[in-house]
GROMACS .gro file of C-alpha atoms in nm:
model
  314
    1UNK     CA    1  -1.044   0.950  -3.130
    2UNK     CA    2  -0.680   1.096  -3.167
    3UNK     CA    3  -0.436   0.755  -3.114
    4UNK     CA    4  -0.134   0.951  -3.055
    5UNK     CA    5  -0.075   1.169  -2.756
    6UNK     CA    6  -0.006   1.573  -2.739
    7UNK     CA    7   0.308   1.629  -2.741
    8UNK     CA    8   0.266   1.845  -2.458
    9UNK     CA    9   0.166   1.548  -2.234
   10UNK     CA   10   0.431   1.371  -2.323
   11UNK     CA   11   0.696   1.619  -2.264
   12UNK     CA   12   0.550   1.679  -1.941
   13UNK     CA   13   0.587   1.231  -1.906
   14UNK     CA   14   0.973   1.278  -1.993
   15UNK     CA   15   0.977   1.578  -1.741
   16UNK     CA   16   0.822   1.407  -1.440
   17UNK     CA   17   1.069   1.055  -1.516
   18UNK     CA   18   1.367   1.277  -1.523
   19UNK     CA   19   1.227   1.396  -1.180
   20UNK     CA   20   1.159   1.117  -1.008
   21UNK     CA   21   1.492   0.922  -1.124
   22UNK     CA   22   1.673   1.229  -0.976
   23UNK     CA   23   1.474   1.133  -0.624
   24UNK     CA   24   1.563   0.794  -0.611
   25UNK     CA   25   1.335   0.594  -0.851
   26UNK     CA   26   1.251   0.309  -0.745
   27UNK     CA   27   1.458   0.321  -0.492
   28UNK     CA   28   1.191   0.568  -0.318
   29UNK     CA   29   0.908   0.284  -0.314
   30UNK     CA   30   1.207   0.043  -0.144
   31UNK     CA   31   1.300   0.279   0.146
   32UNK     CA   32   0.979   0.412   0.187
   33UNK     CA   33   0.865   0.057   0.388
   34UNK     CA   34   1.133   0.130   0.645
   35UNK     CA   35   1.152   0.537   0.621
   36UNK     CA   36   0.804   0.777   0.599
   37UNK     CA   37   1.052   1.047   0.492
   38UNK     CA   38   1.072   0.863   0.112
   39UNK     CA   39   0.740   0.852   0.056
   40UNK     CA   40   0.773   1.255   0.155
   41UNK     CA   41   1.016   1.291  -0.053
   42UNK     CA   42   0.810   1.148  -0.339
   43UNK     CA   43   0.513   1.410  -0.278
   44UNK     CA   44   0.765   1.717  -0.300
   45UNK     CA   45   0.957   1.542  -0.607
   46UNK     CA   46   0.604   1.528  -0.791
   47UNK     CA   47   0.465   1.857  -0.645
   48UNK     CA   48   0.792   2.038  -0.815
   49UNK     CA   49   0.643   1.925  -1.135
   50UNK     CA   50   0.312   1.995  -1.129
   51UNK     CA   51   0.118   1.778  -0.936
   52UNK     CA   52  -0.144   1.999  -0.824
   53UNK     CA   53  -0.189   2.223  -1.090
   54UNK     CA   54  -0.352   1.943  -1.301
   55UNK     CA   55  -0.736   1.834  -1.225
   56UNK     CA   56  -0.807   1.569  -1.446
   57UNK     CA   57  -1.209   1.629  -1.481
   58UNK     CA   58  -1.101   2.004  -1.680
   59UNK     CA   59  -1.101   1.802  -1.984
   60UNK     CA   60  -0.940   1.555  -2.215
   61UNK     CA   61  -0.629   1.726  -2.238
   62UNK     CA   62  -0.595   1.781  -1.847
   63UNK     CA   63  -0.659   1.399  -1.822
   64UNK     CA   64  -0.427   1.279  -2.048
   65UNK     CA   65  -0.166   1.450  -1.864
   66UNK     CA   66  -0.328   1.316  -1.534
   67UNK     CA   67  -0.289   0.997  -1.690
   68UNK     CA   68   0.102   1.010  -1.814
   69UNK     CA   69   0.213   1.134  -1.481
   70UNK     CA   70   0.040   0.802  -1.322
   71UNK     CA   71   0.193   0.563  -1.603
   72UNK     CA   72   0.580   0.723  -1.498
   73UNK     CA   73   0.487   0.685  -1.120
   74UNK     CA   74   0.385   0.325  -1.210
   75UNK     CA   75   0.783   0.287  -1.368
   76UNK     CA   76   0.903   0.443  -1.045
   77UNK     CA   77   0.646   0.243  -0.805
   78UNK     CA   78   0.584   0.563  -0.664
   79UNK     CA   79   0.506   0.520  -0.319
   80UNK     CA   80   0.284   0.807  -0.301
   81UNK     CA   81  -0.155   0.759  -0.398
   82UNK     CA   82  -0.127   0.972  -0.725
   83UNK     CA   83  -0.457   0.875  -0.870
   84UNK     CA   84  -0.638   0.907  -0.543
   85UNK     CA   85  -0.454   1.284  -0.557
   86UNK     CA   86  -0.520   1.435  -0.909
   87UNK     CA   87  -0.875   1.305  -0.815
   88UNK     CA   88  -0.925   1.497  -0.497
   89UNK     CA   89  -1.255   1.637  -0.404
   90UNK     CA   90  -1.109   1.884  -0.188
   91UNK     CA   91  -0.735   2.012  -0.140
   92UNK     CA   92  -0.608   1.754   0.100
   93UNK     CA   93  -0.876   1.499   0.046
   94UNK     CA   94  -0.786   1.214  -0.198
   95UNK     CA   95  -1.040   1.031  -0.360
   96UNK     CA   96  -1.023   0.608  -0.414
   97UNK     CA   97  -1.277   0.392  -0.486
   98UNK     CA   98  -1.354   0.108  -0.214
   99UNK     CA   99  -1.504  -0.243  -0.183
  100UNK     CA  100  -1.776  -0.113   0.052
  101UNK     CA  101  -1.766  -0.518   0.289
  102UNK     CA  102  -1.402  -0.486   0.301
  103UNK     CA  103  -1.263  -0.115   0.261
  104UNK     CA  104  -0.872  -0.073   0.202
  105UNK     CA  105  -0.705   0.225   0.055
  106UNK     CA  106  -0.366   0.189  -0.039
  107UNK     CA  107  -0.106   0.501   0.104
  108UNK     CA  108  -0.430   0.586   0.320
  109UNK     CA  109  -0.234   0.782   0.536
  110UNK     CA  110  -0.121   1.032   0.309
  111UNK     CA  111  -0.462   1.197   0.387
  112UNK     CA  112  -0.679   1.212   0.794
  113UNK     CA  113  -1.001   1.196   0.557
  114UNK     CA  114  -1.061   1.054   0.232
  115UNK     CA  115  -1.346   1.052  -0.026
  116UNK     CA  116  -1.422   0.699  -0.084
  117UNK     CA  117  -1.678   0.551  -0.284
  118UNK     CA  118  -1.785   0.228  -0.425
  119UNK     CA  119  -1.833   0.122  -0.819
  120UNK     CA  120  -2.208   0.177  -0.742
  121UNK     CA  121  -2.145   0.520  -0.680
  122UNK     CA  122  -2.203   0.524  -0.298
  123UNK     CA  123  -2.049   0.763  -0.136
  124UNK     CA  124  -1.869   0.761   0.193
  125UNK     CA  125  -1.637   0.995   0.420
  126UNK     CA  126  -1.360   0.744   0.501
  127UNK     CA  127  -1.061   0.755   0.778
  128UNK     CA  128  -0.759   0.534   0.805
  129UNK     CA  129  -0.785   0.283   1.106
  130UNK     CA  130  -0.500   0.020   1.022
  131UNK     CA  131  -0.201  -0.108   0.849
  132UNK     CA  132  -0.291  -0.462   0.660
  133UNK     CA  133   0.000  -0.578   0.769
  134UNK     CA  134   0.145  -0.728   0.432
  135UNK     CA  135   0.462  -0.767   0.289
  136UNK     CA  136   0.260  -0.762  -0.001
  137UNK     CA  137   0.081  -0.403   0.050
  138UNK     CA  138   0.338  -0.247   0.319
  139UNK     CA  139   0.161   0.110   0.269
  140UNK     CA  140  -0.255  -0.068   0.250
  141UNK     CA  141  -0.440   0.023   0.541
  142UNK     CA  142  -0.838  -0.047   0.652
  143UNK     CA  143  -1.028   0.244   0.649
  144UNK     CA  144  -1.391   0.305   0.785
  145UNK     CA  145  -1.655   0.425   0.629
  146UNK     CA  146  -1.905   0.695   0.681
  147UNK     CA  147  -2.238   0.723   0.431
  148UNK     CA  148  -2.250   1.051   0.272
  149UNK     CA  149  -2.579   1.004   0.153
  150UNK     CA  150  -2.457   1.157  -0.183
  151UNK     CA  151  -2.337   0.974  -0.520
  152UNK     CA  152  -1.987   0.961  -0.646
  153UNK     CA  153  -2.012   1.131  -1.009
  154UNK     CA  154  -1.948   0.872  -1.313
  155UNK     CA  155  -1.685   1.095  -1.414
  156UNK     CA  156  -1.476   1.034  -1.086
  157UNK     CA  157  -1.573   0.663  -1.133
  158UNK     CA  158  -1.423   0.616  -1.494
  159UNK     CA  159  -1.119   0.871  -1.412
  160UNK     CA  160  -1.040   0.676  -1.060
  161UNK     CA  161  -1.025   0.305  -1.289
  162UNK     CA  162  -0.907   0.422  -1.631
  163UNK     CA  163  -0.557   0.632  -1.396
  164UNK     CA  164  -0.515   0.290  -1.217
  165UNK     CA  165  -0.548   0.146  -1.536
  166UNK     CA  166  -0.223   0.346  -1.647
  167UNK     CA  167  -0.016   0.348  -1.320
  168UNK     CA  168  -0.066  -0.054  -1.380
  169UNK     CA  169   0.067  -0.041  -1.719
  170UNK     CA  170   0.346   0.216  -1.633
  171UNK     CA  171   0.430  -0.119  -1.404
  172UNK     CA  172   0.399  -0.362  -1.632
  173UNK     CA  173   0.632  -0.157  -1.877
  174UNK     CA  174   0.942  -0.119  -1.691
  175UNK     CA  175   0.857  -0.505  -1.598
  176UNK     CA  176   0.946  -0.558  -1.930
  177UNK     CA  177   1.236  -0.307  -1.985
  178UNK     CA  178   1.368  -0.494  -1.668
  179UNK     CA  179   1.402  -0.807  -1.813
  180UNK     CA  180   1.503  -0.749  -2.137
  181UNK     CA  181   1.797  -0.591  -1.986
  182UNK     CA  182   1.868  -0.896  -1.749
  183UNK     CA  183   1.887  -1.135  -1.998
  184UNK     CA  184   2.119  -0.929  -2.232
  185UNK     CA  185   2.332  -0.948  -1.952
  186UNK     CA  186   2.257  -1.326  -1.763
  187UNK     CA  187   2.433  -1.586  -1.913
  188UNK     CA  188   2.290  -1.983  -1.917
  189UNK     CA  189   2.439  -2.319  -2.098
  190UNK     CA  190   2.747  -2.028  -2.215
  191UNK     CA  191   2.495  -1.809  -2.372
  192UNK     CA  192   2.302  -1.510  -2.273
  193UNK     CA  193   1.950  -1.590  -2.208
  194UNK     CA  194   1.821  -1.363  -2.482
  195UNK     CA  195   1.950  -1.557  -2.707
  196UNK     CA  196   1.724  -1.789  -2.680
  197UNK     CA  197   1.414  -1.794  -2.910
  198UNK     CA  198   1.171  -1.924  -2.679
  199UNK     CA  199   1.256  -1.613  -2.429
  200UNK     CA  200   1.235  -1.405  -2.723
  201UNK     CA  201   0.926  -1.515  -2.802
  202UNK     CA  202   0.807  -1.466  -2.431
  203UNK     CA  203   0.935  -1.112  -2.434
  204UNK     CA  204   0.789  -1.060  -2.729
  205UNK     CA  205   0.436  -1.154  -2.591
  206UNK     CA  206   0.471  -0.937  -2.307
  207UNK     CA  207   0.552  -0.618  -2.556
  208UNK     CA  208   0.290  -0.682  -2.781
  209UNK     CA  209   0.043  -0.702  -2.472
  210UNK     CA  210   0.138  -0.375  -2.307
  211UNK     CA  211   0.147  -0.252  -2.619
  212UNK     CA  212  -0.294  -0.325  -2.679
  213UNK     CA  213  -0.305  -0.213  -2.367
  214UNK     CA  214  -0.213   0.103  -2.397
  215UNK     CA  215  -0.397   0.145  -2.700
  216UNK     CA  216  -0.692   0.056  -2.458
  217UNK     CA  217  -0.623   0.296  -2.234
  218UNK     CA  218  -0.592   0.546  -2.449
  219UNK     CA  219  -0.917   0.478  -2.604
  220UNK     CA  220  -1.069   0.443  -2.277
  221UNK     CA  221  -0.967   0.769  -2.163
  222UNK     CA  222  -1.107   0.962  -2.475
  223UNK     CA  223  -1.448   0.750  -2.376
  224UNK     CA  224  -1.449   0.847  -2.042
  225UNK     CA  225  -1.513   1.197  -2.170
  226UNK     CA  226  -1.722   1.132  -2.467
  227UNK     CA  227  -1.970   0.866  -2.410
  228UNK     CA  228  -2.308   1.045  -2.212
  229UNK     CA  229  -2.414   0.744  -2.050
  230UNK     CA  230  -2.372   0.642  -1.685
  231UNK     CA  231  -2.231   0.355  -1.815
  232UNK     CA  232  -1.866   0.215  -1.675
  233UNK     CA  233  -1.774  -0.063  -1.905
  234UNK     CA  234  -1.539   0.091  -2.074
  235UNK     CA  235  -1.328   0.184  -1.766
  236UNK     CA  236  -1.405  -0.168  -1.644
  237UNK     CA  237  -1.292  -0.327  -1.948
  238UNK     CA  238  -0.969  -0.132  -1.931
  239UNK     CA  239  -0.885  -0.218  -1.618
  240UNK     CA  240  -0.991  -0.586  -1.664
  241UNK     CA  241  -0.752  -0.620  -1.879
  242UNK     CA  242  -0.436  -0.437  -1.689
  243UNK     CA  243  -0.512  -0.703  -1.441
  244UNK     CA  244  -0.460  -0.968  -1.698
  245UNK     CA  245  -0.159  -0.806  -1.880
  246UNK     CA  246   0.046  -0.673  -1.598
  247UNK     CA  247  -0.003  -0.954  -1.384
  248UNK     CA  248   0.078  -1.210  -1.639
  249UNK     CA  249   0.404  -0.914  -1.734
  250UNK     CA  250   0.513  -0.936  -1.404
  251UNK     CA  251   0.520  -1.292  -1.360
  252UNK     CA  252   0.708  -1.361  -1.677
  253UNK     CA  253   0.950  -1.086  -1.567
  254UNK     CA  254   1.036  -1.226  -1.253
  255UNK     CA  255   1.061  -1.568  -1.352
  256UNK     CA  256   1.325  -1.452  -1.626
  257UNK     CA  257   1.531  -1.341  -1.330
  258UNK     CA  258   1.525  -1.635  -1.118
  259UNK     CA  259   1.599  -1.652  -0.788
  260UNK     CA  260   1.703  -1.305  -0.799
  261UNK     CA  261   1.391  -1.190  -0.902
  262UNK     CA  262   1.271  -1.235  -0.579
  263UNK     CA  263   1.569  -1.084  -0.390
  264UNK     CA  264   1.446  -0.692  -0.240
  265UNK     CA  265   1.810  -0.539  -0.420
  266UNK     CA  266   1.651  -0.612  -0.778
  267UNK     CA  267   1.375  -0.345  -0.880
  268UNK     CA  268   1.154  -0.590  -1.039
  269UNK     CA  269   1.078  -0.797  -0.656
  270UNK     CA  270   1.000  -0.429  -0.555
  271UNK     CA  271   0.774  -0.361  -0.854
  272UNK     CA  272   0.583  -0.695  -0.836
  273UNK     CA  273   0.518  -0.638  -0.461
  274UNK     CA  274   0.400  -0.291  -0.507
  275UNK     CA  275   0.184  -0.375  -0.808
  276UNK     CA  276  -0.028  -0.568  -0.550
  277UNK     CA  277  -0.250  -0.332  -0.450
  278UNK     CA  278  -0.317  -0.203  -0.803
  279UNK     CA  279  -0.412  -0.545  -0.870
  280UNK     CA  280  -0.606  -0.606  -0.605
  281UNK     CA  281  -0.812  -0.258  -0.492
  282UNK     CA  282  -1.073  -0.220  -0.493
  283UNK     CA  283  -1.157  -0.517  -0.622
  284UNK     CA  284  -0.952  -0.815  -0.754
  285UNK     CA  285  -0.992  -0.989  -1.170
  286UNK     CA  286  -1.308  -1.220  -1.076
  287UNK     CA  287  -1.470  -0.885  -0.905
  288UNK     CA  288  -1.417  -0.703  -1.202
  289UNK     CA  289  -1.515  -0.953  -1.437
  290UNK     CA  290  -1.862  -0.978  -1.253
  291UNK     CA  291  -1.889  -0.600  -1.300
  292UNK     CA  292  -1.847  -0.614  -1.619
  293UNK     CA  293  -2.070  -0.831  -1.689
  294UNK     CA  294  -2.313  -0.685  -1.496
  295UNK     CA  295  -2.242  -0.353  -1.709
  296UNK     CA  296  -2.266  -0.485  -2.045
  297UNK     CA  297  -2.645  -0.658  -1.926
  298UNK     CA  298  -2.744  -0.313  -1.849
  299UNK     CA  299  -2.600  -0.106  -2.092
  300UNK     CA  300  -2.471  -0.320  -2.351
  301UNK     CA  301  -2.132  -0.308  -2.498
  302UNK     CA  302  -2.027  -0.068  -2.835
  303UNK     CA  303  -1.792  -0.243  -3.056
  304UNK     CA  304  -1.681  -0.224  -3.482
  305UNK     CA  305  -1.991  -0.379  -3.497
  306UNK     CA  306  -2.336  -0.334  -3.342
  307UNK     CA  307  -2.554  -0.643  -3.284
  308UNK     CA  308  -2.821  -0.523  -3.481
  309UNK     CA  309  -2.593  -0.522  -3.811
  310UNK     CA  310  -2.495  -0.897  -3.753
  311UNK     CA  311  -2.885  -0.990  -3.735
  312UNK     CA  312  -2.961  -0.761  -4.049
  313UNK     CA  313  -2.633  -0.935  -4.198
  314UNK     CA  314  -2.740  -1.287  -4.090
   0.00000   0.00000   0.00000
């Protein structure tokens, strides 16, 4: 497994920032509740830079820039599906993965029809019918479902959780950046709040964190093309553990702001609420754990050390 990235993919990360900064940023994901236009605007910024040229099932390489381009969007909290996108089966047919009892797509109507399918691998023919209605997930929507009668390849599976996976910790990282920079800048008791070592300690946390986590993803990725098996615990694992690291990011972050943190004109209230659906779709921490679980019973679970060597060692 190579640890550090092409270069290639991460000029092409630095190229696609630059881009969406020059749209608006975050600022995109904030007007977009109100205005269609800026989530319009997002799609042409990302377009201009390659969006659709890149089909992250060609290969490792393909993927990893797949999966840089959904880390920046996660900075920006691009209000545009671009998972669902680099994963279409079909041009103008996104493809998400769905809790089959309760089926919500986030941005659903960027597309009339989407592929949807469930962890399982059932596969369904799915079209928007209405908005959630929640501050919360201002662009979710309930879709229904159609049965295919096909299966969703494992491929698509891993890709659709391990690109989440990375727009989550593309969150979670300019979480942080966020409020480092607030409390250079916030001032408590006549000092600034970083200098305080118990924040610095908490900040710390949060780096170190994102940090294993993108060593996870990383690692995750390069497993999603190597390992033969039907097996998803890998991808499951990774994005168990963006739920746990991002949320937990997040909430640190915005309780280093205060009240503000909570106020719509500071980017990290907008980040938080658009994280939501990340978090929660298509299924929520407990959901995933259970998955998991239910993964590793079946297929067991490869780590530095292999169960029979701690027998033979015991």
């Amino acid at each position: 497994m190579r640890i550090e990235l092409p270069e290639t993919a991460l000029d092409f990360g630095r190229v696609a920032d630059t881009a969406l900064r020059g749209a608006g940023g975050v600022d995109l994901a904030r007007d977009a509740e109100s205005d269609p236009s800026a989530a319009a605007k997002a799609e042409e910024c990302l377009a201009s830079i390659g969006l659709y040229d890149i089909d992250p099932r060609d290969g490792l390489d393909d993927a990893v820039a797949a999966a840089e381009l959904c880390r920046v969007g996660g900075s920006h909290a691009v209000p545009f599906p671009l998972a669902a996108v680099l994963l279409r089966t079909s041009p103008g047919t996104p493809f998400a993965l769905v809790d089959a009892h309760h089926p919500v797509i986030d941005h659903a109507l960027t597309a009339g029809t989407w592929t949807a399918a469930t962890l399982t691998g059932d596969l369904f023919d799915a079209e928007p019918v209405a908005a959630v209605d929640s501050k919360v997930a201002p662009f979710a929507m309930t879709v229904r479902l159609r049965p295919t009668g096909g299966t969703a390849p494992v491929l698509d599976r891993r890709l659709s959780l391990v690109l989440g996976a990375y727009h989550l910790l593309g969150i979670g990282q300019r979480a942080l950046k966020l409020a480092i920079a607030h409390t250079k800048v916030r001032k408590q008791f006549g000092q600034h709040l970083s200098d305080f070592q118990t924040i610095r300690h908490s900040l710390a946390d949060q780096s170190v964190g994102l940090e294993g986590l993108d060593l996870l993803c990383r690692f995750s990725l390069w497993s999603t093309f190597t390992d033969s098996s039907p097996s998803l615990v890998d991808a499951l694992s990774v994005r168990l553990e963006a739920q746990r690291v991002v949320k937990l990011a997040l909430r640190v972050a915005q309780q280093l702001h205060g009240a503000s943190g909570f106020a719509d004109e500071y980017d990290i209230s907008v980040l938080v609420r658009h994280a939501q659906p990340g978090l929660r779709l298509p299924t929520d921490r407990g959901a995933t754990l259970a998955l998991l679980r239910a993964a590793i019973e079946e297929f067991g679970f490869a780590g530095p050390f292999s169960l029979a060597e701690k027998q033979g060692a015991g």
